[in-house]
Amino acid sequence: MNTPAEAWAFFIDRCKSNLHVVLAFSPIGEAFRSRLRQFPSLVNCCTIDWFTIWPDDALKSVASRFLQEVEMAGDVRERCVEMCIEMHVSARKMSEKFFTETRRRNYMTPTSYLELISTYKTLLGVKR
């Protein structure tokens, strides 16, 4: 690299090769559609990863991990994990029923599940 222009070109090439940007959007609502219309490159020049429903074993693993720091007996913790799974799966089924009846979407996402566990931990702490 003998000149500033060569150094700049090298830098740009390295950025193009190594720079990765992650954008996370909720597909819910008009704001998402509006962004896609404003910035068509989001569809044309990006890789879109759609995340599917977590299986029950993943829900169990996540709840177990987040509840392991809560002081409780092992059998109680296991029942709490099962309760979290049941609540999330039931809410997802009710969301599907809601869509069938009203043609309006309500999404139960992995973030919803994490919020459920966090809320449970917070309420348990207040109750104690």
CSV table of C-alpha atoms in Angstrom, one decimal, residues 4-112:
chain,number,residue,atom,x,y,z
A,4,PRO,CA,-3.7,6.6,0.7
A,5,ALA,CA,-6.1,5.6,-2.1
A,6,GLU,CA,-4.7,2.0,-2.0
A,7,ALA,CA,-5.0,1.9,1.8
A,8,TRP,CA,-8.6,3.1,1.5
A,9,ALA,CA,-9.4,0.5,-1.2
A,10,PHE,CA,-7.9,-2.2,1.0
A,11,PHE,CA,-10.0,-1.0,4.0
A,12,ILE,CA,-13.2,-1.0,1.9
A,13,ASP,CA,-12.5,-4.5,0.6
A,14,ARG,CA,-11.9,-5.8,4.1
A,15,CYS,CA,-15.2,-4.2,5.3
A,16,LYS,CA,-17.1,-5.7,2.4
A,17,SER,CA,-15.6,-9.1,3.2
A,18,ASN,CA,-15.9,-9.1,7.0
A,19,LEU,CA,-18.6,-6.6,8.2
A,20,HIS,CA,-21.9,-8.3,9.1
A,21,VAL,CA,-24.9,-6.4,10.4
A,22,VAL,CA,-27.9,-8.0,12.1
A,23,LEU,CA,-31.2,-6.2,12.0
A,24,ALA,CA,-34.1,-7.6,14.0
A,25,PHE,CA,-37.7,-6.5,13.0
A,26,SER,CA,-41.0,-7.6,14.2
A,27,PRO,CA,-43.2,-8.7,11.3
A,28,ILE,CA,-46.3,-7.3,13.1
A,29,GLY,CA,-48.0,-4.2,11.9
A,30,GLU,CA,-47.8,-1.6,9.2
A,31,ALA,CA,-44.4,-0.2,10.4
A,32,PHE,CA,-42.6,-3.3,9.1
A,33,ARG,CA,-44.3,-3.1,5.7
A,34,SER,CA,-43.5,0.6,5.5
A,35,ARG,CA,-39.8,0.0,6.2
A,36,LEU,CA,-39.7,-2.6,3.4
A,37,ARG,CA,-41.3,-0.2,1.0
A,38,GLN,CA,-38.9,2.6,2.0
A,39,PHE,CA,-35.8,0.3,1.9
A,40,PRO,CA,-36.3,-2.4,-0.7
A,41,SER,CA,-32.7,-3.5,-0.2
A,42,LEU,CA,-33.9,-5.1,3.1
A,43,VAL,CA,-35.6,-7.7,0.9
A,44,ASN,CA,-33.4,-7.7,-2.2
A,45,CYS,CA,-29.9,-7.6,-0.6
A,46,CYS,CA,-30.3,-9.3,2.8
A,47,THR,CA,-30.6,-12.8,4.1
A,48,ILE,CA,-33.9,-13.1,5.9
A,49,ASP,CA,-34.0,-15.6,8.8
A,50,TRP,CA,-37.6,-16.5,9.9
A,51,PHE,CA,-37.7,-18.2,13.2
A,52,THR,CA,-40.2,-20.8,13.8
A,53,ILE,CA,-42.1,-22.0,16.9
A,54,TRP,CA,-39.8,-23.4,19.5
A,55,PRO,CA,-40.3,-27.1,20.2
A,56,ASP,CA,-41.3,-28.2,23.7
A,57,ASP,CA,-37.8,-29.4,24.6
A,58,ALA,CA,-36.4,-26.0,23.7
A,59,LEU,CA,-39.1,-24.3,25.9
A,60,LYS,CA,-38.2,-26.7,28.7
A,61,SER,CA,-34.4,-26.0,28.4
A,62,VAL,CA,-34.9,-22.2,28.4
A,63,ALA,CA,-37.3,-22.2,31.4
A,64,SER,CA,-35.0,-24.6,33.3
A,65,ARG,CA,-32.0,-22.3,32.7
A,66,PHE,CA,-33.8,-19.1,33.7
A,67,LEU,CA,-35.4,-20.7,36.7
A,68,GLN,CA,-32.3,-22.4,38.0
A,69,GLU,CA,-31.2,-19.2,39.8
A,70,VAL,CA,-34.5,-19.0,41.7
A,71,GLU,CA,-34.4,-20.6,45.1
A,72,MET,CA,-36.9,-23.5,45.2
A,73,ALA,CA,-37.0,-27.3,45.6
A,74,GLY,CA,-36.1,-29.3,42.5
A,75,ASP,CA,-39.6,-30.8,42.1
A,76,VAL,CA,-41.2,-27.4,42.4
A,77,ARG,CA,-38.8,-26.0,39.8
A,78,GLU,CA,-39.7,-28.8,37.5
A,79,ARG,CA,-43.5,-28.1,37.9
A,80,CYS,CA,-42.8,-24.4,37.3
A,81,VAL,CA,-41.0,-25.3,34.1
A,82,GLU,CA,-44.0,-27.4,33.0
A,83,MET,CA,-46.4,-24.6,33.9
A,84,CYS,CA,-44.4,-22.1,31.8
A,85,ILE,CA,-44.5,-24.5,28.8
A,86,GLU,CA,-48.2,-25.1,29.2
A,87,MET,CA,-49.0,-21.4,29.5
A,88,HIS,CA,-47.0,-20.6,26.4
A,89,VAL,CA,-48.4,-23.4,24.3
A,90,SER,CA,-52.0,-22.7,25.5
A,91,ALA,CA,-51.6,-19.0,24.6
A,92,ARG,CA,-50.2,-19.9,21.2
A,93,LYS,CA,-53.3,-22.2,20.6
A,94,MET,CA,-55.6,-19.4,21.7
A,95,SER,CA,-53.9,-17.0,19.3
A,96,GLU,CA,-54.5,-19.5,16.4
A,97,LYS,CA,-58.2,-19.7,17.5
A,98,PHE,CA,-58.4,-15.9,17.7
A,99,PHE,CA,-57.1,-15.7,14.2
A,100,THR,CA,-59.6,-18.2,12.9
A,101,GLU,CA,-62.5,-16.3,14.4
A,102,THR,CA,-61.4,-12.7,13.8
A,103,ARG,CA,-58.8,-12.9,11.0
A,104,ARG,CA,-56.6,-10.8,13.2
A,105,ARG,CA,-53.1,-12.0,14.3
A,106,ASN,CA,-51.7,-12.2,17.8
A,107,TYR,CA,-48.2,-13.6,17.8
A,108,MET,CA,-46.7,-15.7,20.6
A,109,THR,CA,-43.0,-15.3,20.0
A,110,PRO,CA,-39.9,-16.6,21.8
A,111,THR,CA,-39.6,-13.1,23.3
A,112,SER,CA,-43.1,-13.6,24.7
